[in-house]
GROMACS .gro file of C-alpha atoms in nm:
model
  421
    1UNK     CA    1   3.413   1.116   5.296
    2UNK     CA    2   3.407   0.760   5.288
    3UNK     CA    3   3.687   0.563   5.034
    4UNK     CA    4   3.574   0.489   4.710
    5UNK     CA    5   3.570   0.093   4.576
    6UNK     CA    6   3.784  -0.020   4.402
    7UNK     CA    7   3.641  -0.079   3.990
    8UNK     CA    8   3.593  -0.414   3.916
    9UNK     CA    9   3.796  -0.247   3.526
   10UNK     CA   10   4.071  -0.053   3.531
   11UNK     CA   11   4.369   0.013   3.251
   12UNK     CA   12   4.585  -0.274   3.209
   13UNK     CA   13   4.898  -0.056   3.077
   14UNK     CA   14   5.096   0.105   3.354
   15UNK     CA   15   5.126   0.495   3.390
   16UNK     CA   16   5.377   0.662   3.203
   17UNK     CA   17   5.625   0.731   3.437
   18UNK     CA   18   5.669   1.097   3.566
   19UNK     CA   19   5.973   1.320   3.371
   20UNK     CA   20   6.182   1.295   3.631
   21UNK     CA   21   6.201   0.895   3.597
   22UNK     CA   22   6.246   0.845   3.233
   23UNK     CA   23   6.634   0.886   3.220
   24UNK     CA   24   6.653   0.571   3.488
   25UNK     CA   25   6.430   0.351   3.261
   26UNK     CA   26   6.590   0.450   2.994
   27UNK     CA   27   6.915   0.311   3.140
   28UNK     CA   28   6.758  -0.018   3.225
   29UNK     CA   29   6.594  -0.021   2.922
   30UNK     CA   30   6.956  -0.035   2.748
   31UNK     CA   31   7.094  -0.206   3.009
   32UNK     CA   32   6.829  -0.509   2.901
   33UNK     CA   33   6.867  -0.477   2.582
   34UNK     CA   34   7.263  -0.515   2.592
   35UNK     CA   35   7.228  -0.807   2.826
   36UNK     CA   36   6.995  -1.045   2.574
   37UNK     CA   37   7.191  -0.951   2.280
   38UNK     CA   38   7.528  -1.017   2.453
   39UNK     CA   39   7.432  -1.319   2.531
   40UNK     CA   40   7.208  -1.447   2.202
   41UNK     CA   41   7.512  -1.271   1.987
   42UNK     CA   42   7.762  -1.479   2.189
   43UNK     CA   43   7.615  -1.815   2.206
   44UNK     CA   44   7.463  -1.823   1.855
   45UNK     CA   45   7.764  -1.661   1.670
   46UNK     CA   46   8.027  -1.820   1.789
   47UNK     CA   47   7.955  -2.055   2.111
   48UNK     CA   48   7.726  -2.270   1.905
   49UNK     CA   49   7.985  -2.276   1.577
   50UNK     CA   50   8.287  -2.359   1.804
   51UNK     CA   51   8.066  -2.698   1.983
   52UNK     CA   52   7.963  -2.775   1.625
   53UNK     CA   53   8.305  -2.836   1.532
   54UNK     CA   54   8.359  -3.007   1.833
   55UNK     CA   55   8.086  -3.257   1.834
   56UNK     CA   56   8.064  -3.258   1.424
   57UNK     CA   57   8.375  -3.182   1.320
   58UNK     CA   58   8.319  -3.330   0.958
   59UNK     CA   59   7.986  -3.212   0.930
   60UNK     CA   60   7.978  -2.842   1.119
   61UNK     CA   61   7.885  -2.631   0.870
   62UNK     CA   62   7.521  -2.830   0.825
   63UNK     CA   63   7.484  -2.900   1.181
   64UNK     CA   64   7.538  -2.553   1.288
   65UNK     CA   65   7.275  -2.449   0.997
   66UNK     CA   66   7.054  -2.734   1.126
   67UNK     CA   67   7.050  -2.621   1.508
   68UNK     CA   68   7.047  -2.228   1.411
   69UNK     CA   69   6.750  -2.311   1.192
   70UNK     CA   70   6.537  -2.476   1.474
   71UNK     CA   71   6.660  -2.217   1.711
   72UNK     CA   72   6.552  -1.925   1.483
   73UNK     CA   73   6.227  -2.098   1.363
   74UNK     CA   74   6.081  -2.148   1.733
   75UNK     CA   75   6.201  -1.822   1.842
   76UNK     CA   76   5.988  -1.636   1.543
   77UNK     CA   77   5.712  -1.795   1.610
   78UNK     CA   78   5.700  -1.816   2.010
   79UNK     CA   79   5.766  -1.450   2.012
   80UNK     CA   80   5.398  -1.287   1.942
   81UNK     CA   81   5.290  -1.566   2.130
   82UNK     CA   82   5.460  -1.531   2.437
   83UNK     CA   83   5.330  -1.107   2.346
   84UNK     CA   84   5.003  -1.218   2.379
   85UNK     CA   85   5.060  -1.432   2.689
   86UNK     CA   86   5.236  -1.100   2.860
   87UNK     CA   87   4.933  -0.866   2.750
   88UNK     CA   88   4.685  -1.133   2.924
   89UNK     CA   89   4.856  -1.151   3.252
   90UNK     CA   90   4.708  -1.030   3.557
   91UNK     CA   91   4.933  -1.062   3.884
   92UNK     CA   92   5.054  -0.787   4.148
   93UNK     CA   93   5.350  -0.761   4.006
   94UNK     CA   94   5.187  -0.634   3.708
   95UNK     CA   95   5.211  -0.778   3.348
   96UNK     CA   96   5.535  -0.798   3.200
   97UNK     CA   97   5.757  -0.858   3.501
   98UNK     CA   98   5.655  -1.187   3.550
   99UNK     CA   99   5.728  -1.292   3.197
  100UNK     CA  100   6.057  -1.104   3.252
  101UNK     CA  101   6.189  -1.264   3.501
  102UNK     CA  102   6.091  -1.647   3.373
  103UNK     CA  103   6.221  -1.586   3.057
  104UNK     CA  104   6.568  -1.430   3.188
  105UNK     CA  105   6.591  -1.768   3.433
  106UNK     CA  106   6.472  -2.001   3.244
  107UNK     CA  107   6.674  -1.934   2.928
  108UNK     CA  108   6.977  -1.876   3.162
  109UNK     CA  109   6.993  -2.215   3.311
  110UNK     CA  110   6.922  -2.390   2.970
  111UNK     CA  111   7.205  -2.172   2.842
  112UNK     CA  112   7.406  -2.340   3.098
  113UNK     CA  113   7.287  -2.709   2.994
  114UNK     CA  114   7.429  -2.625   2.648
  115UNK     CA  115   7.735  -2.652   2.791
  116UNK     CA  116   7.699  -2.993   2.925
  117UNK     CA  117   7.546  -3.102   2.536
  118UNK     CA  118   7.735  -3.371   2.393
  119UNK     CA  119   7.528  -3.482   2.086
  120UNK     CA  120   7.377  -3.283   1.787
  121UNK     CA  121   7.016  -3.395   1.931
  122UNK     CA  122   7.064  -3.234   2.259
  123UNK     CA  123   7.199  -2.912   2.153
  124UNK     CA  124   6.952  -2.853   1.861
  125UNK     CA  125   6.635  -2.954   2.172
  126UNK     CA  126   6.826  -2.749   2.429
  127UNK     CA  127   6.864  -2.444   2.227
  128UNK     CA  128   6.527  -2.461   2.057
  129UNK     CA  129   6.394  -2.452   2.418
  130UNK     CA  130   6.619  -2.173   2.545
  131UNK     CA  131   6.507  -1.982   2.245
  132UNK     CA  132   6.088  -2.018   2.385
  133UNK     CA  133   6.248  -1.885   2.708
  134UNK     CA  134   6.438  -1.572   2.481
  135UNK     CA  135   6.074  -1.492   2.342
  136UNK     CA  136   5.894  -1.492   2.648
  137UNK     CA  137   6.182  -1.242   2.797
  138UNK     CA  138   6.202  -1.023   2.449
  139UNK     CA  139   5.849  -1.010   2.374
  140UNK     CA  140   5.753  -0.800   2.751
  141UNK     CA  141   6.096  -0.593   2.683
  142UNK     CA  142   6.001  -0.484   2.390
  143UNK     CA  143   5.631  -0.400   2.507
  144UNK     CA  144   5.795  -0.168   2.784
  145UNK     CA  145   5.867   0.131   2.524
  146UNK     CA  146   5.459   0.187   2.408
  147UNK     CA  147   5.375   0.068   2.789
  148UNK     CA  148   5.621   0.333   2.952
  149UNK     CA  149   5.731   0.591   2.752
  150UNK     CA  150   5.541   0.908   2.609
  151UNK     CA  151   5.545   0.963   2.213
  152UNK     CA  152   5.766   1.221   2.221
  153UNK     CA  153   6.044   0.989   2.405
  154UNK     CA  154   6.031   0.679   2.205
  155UNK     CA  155   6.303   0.788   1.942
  156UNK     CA  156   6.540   0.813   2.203
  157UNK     CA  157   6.468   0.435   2.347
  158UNK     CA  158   6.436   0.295   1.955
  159UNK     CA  159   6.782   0.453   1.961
  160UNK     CA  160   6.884   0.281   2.209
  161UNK     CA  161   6.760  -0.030   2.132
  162UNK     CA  162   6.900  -0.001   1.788
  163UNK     CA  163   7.251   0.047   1.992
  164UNK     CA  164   7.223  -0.237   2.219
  165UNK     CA  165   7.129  -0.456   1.963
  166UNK     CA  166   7.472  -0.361   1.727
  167UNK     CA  167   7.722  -0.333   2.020
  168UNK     CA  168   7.566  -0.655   2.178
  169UNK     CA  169   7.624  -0.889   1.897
  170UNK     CA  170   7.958  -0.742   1.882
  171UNK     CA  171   8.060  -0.755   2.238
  172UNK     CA  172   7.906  -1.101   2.284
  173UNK     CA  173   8.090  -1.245   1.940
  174UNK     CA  174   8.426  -1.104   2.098
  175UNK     CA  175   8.405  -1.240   2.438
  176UNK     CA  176   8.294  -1.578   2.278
  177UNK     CA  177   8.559  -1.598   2.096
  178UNK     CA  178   8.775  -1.592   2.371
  179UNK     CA  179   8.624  -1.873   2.535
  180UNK     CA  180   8.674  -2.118   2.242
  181UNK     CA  181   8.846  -2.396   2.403
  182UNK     CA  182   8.647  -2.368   2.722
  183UNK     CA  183   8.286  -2.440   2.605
  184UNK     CA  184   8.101  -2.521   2.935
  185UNK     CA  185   8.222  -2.203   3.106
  186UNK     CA  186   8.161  -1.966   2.844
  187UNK     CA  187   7.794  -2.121   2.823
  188UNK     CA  188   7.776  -2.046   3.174
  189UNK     CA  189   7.927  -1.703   3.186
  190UNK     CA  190   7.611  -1.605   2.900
  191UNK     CA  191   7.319  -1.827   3.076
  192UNK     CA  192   7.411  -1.641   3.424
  193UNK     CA  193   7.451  -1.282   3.258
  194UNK     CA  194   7.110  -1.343   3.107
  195UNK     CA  195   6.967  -1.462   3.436
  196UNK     CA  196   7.106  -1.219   3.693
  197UNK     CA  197   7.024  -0.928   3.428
  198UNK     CA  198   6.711  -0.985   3.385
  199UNK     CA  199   6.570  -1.027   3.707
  200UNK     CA  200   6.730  -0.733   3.815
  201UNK     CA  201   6.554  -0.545   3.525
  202UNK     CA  202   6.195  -0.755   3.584
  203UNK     CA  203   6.297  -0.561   3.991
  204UNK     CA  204   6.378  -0.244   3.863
  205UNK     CA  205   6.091  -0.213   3.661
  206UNK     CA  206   5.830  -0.188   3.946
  207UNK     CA  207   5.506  -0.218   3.710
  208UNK     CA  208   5.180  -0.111   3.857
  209UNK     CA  209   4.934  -0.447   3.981
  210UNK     CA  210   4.704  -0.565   3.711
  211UNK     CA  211   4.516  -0.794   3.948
  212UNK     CA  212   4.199  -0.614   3.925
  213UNK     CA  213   4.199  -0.573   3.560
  214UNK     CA  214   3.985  -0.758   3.322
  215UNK     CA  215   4.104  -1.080   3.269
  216UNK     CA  216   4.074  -1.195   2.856
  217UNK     CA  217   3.983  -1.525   2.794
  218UNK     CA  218   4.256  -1.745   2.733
  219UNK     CA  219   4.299  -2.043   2.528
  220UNK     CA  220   4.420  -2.166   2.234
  221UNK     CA  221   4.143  -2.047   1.994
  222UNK     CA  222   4.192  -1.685   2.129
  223UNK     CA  223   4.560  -1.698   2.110
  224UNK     CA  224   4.528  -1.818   1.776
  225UNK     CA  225   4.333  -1.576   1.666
  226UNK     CA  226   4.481  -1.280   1.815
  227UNK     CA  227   4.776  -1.366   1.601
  228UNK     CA  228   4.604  -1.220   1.331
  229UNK     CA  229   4.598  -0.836   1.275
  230UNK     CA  230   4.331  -0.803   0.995
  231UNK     CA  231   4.490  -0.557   0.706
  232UNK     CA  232   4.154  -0.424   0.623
  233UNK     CA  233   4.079  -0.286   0.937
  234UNK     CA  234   4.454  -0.170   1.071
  235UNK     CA  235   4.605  -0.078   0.735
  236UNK     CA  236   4.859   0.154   0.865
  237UNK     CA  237   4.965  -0.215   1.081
  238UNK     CA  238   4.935  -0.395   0.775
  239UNK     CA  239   5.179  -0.126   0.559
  240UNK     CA  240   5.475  -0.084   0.835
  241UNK     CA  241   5.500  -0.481   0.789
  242UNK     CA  242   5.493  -0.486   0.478
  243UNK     CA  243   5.793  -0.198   0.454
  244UNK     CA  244   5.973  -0.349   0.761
  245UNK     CA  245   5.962  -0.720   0.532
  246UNK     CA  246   6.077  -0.566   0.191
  247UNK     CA  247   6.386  -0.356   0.397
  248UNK     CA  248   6.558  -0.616   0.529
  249UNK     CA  249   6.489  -0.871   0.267
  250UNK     CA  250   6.671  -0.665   0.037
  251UNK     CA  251   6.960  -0.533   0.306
  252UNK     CA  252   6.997  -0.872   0.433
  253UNK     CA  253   7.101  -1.041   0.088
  254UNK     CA  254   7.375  -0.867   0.005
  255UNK     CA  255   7.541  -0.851   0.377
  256UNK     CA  256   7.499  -1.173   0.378
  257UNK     CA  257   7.685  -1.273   0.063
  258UNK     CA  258   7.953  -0.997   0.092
  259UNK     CA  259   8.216  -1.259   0.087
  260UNK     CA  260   8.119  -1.428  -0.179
  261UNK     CA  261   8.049  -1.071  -0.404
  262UNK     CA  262   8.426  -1.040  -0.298
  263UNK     CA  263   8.526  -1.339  -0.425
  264UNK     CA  264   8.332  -1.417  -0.687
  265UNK     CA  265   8.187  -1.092  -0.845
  266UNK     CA  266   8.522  -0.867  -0.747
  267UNK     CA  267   8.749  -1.123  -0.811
  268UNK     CA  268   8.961  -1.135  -0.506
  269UNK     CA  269   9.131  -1.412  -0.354
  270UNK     CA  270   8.978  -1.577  -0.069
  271UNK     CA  271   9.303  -1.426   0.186
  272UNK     CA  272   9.239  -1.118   0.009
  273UNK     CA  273   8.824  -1.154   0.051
  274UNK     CA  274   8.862  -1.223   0.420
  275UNK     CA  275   9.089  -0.916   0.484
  276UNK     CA  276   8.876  -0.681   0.307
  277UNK     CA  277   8.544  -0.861   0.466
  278UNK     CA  278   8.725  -0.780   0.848
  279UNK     CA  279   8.756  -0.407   0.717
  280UNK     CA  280   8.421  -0.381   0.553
  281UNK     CA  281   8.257  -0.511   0.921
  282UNK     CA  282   8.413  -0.228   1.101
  283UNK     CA  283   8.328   0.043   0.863
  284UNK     CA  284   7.947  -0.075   0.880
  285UNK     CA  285   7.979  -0.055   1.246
  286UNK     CA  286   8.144   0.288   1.296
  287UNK     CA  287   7.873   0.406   1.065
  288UNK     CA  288   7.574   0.222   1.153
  289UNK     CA  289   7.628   0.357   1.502
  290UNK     CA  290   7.680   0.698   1.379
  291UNK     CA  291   7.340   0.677   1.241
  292UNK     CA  292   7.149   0.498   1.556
  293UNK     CA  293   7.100   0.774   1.823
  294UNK     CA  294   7.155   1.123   1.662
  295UNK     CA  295   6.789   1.011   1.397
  296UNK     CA  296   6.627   0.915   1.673
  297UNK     CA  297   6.665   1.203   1.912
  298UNK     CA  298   6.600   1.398   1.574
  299UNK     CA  299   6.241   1.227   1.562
  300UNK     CA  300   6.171   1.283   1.884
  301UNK     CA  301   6.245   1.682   1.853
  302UNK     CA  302   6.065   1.708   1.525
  303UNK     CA  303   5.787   1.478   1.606
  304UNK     CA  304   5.820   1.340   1.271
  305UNK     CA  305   5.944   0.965   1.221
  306UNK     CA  306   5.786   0.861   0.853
  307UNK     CA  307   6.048   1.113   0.690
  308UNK     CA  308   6.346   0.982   0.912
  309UNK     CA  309   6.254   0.590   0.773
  310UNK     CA  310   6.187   0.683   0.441
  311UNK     CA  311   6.502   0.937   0.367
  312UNK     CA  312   6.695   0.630   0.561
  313UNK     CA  313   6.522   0.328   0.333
  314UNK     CA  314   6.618   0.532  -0.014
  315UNK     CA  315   7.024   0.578   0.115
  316UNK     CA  316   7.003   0.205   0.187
  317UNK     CA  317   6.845   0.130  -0.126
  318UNK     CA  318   7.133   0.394  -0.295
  319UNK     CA  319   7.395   0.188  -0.111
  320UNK     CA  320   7.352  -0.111  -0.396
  321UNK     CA  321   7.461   0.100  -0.677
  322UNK     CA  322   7.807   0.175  -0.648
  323UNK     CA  323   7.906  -0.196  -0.689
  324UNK     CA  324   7.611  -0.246  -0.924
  325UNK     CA  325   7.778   0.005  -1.164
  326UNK     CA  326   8.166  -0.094  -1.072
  327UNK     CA  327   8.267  -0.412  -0.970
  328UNK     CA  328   8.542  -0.298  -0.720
  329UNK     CA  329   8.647  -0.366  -0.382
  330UNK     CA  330   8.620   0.052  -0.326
  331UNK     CA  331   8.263   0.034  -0.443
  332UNK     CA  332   8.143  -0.214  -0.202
  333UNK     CA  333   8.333  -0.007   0.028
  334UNK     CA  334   8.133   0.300  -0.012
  335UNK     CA  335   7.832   0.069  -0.064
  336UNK     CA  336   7.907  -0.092   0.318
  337UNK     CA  337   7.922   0.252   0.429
  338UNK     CA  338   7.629   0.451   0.331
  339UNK     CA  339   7.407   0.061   0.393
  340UNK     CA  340   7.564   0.123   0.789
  341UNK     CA  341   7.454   0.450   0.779
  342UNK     CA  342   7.122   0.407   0.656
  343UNK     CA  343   7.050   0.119   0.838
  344UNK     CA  344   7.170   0.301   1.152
  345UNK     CA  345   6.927   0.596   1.105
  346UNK     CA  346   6.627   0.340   1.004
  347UNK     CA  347   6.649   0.096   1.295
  348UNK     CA  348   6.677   0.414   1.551
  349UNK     CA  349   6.331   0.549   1.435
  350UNK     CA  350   6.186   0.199   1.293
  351UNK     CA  351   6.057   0.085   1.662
  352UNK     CA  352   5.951   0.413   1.729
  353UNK     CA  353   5.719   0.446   1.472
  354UNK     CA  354   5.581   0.042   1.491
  355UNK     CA  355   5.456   0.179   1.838
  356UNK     CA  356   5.283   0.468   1.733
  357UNK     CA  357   5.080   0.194   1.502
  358UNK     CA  358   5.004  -0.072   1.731
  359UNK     CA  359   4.572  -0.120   1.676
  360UNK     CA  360   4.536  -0.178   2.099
  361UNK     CA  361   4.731  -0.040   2.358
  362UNK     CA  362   4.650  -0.375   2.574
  363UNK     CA  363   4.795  -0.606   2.276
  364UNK     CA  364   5.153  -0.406   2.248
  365UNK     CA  365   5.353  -0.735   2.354
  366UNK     CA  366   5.151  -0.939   2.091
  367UNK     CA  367   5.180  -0.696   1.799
  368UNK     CA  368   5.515  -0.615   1.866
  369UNK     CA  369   5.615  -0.953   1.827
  370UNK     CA  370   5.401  -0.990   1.503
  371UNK     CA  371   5.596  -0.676   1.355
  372UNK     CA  372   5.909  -0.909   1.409
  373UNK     CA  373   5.826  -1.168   1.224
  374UNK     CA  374   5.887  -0.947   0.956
  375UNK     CA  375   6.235  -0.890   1.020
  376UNK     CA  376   6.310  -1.207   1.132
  377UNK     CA  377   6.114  -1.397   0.870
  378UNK     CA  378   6.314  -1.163   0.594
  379UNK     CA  379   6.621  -1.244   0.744
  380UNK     CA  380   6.602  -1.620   0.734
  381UNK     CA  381   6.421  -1.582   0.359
  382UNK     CA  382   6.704  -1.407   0.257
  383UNK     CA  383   7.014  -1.626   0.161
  384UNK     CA  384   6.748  -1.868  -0.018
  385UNK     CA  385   6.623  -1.564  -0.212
  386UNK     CA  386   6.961  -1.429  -0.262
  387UNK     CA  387   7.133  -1.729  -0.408
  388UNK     CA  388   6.833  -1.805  -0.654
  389UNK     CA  389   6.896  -1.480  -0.821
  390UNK     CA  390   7.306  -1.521  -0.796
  391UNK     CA  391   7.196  -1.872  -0.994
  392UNK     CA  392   7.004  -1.723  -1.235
  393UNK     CA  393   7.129  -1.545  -1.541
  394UNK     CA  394   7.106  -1.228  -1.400
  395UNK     CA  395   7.420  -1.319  -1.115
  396UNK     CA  396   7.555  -1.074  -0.863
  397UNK     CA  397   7.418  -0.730  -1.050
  398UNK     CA  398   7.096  -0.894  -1.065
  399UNK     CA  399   7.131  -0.918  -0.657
  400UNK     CA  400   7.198  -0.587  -0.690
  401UNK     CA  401   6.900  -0.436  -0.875
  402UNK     CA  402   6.667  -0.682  -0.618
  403UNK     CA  403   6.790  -0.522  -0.367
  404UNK     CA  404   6.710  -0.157  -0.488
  405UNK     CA  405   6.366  -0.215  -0.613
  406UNK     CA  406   6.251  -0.392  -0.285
  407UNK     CA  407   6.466  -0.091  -0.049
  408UNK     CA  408   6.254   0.154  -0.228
  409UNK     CA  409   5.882  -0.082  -0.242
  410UNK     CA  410   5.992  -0.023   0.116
  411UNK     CA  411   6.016   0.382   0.151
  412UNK     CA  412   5.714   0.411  -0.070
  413UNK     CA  413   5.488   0.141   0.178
  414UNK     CA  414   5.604   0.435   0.424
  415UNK     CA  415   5.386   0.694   0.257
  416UNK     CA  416   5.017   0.548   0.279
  417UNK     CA  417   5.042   0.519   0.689
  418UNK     CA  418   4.801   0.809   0.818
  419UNK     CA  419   4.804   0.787   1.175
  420UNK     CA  420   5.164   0.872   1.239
  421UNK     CA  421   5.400   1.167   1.078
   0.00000   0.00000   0.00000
């Protein structure tokens, strides 16, 4: 029999990988995911703050809001972008690798540069540009869960996720902080983690050649408009954004003024306020990791994730009324407590579900990275929104009650989507 042609079309997403094989990408999966965030936690919670004060010293606070700004700001915006880029890519070494292993290097050696910063200018243009590099290696990572994995698996690797995420900030802030008065090598230590990790992961990852694929136009027009995800015709898109948005708006203002709720609200002193704030941080991370892998191995056995998000969303939302009702250092207690837990539970299943809504299979690494505009967006709105209504009449227990009502507009935007459990 003679060989068959090859088809001038064939599917751009790679097979699922065989049973057998999903344990080993799930490790690198983590593995990735601990990597980026050990490094972004380290350098932009504490590496940054510490050459701030170095370079500023009169004027940190400001300049480290200024360059964190920028940074955030590009990073948002580049990431759906460099999505779209990774879904249009056509090379033997299939579509995401490429973008994988760029992004890991080139962020990597600008991570590196920071080091060698001296002025305000250079480190808000060097870190802006190491945060286009971030995108273009987070956007593909992200798109390897729907490109990869089977339904019925993705509550395990949103678990995950969730877990590297947590313990990577955390791990990153702590070895930062070590490096304090040795700025260039602690730069360096991150920019070559980031690099040597994520080409190893862009190897590991072995994605099937796309270079016989269709090939989408691409230019700026297309790009443009493929930013857009119209609401009328993906609805169930349009709703998970919407829910993701209104979550961590509301969960994001009151973590982020928990000092100040201390201080101001409770009434303690500001020794007092920092002891209880070191506490608090530790019981949201004992529980939020409680929460992260058992929900989403739970979603994966039931086959069920709205239930999982929406149960989750209303213990977050409960988490505001303790202090709302008594303004007590063991009421925000609780209230830190049952938010970790909550939170932990919703960010295990969150990404699982997004995936299941996604309107083409061959735009993952774009719509993924539109999705997280909606946490990232929420979580630089918040502390503007947050300290309008601590301005207003209303105060603290009117931060409170915002965060409630827009916890729960979140479970209920849960309940419309109809292609997903």
């Amino acid at each position: 029999m003679s060989e068959q042609p090859v088809p001038s079309t064939v599917p751009v997403s790679p097979a699922v990988p065989a049973p057998g094989r999903h344990g080993r990408l799930a490790v690198d999966f983590f593995a990735a995911q601990l990597v980026v965030n050990v490094t972004v936690g380290g350098v932009s919670q504490a590496m940054l703050p510490n050459q701030m004060a170095s370079i500023a010293p009169a004027d940190k606070v400001a300049a480290f809001g200024l360059v964190s700004g920028i940074g955030s700001l590009v990073g948002m915006l580049v990431q759906p972008l460099a999505g779209a880029l990774s879904d249009r890519t056509r090379s033997r070494f299939g579509r995401r690798a490429p973008w994988l292993a760029v992004g890991a290097v080139g962020a990597g050696a600008l991570i590196v540069g920071l080091g060698l910063c001296s002025s305000l200018l250079l480190v808000a243009l060097c870190w802006a540009v190491a945060q286009v590099f971030i995108a273009a290696f987070s956007a593909p990572l992200l798109a390897v869960m729907p490109d990869r994995t089977p339904p019925g698996k993705r509550g395990l690797f949103s678990g995950l996720a969730g877990i590297a995420v947590f313990a990577g900030g955390v791990v990153g802030v702590g070895f930062a902080a070590r490096l304090a008065d040795r700025i260039p090598f602690g730069y360096s230590a991150f920019g070559l983690l980031l690099a040597l990790g994520g080409l190893v992961f862009a190897w590991r990852l072995r994605e099937h050649p796309a270079t016989h694929a269709d090939r989408p136009a691409v230019s700026l027009r297309t790009l443009a408009r493929a930013m857009w995800v119209s609401p009328r015709r993906h609805p169930d898109f349009a709703w998970a954004f919407g829910a993701r948005f209104a979550l961590f708006l509301g969960y994001s203002a009151i973590l982020g003024y928990q000092l100040f709720i201390m201080q101001d609200y409770i009434g303690l002193s500001r020794d007092a306020a920092n002891d209880a704030l070191s506490i608090n941080t530790i019981i949201l991370a004992v529980t939020t990791l409680a929460g992260l892998l058992p929900a989403g191995m739970l979603s994966d056995r039931l086959g069920r994730r709205k239930p999982i998000i929406m149960v989750s969303s209303l213990v977050i939302a409960a988490s505001a009324v303790p202090p709302l009702l008594s303004p007590t250092l063991p009421a925000l207690t609780v209230s830190i407590a049952l938010a970790g837990l909550g939170a932990g539970c919703y960010l295990s299943v969150d990404q699982a579900l997004m995936t299941l809504l996604l309107p083409r299979a061959e735009d993952n690494g774009k719509d993924l990275g539109v999705l997280n505009i909606a946490n990232a967006g929420a979580q630089a709105l918040a502390p503007m929104v947050a300290s309008l209504v601590i301005g207003s009449a209303a105060g603290y227990r009117g931060l409170f009650v915002m965060a409630i009502v827009l916890v729960t507009v979140a479970a209920a935007a849960i309940v419309p989507i109809k292609s997903a459990r």
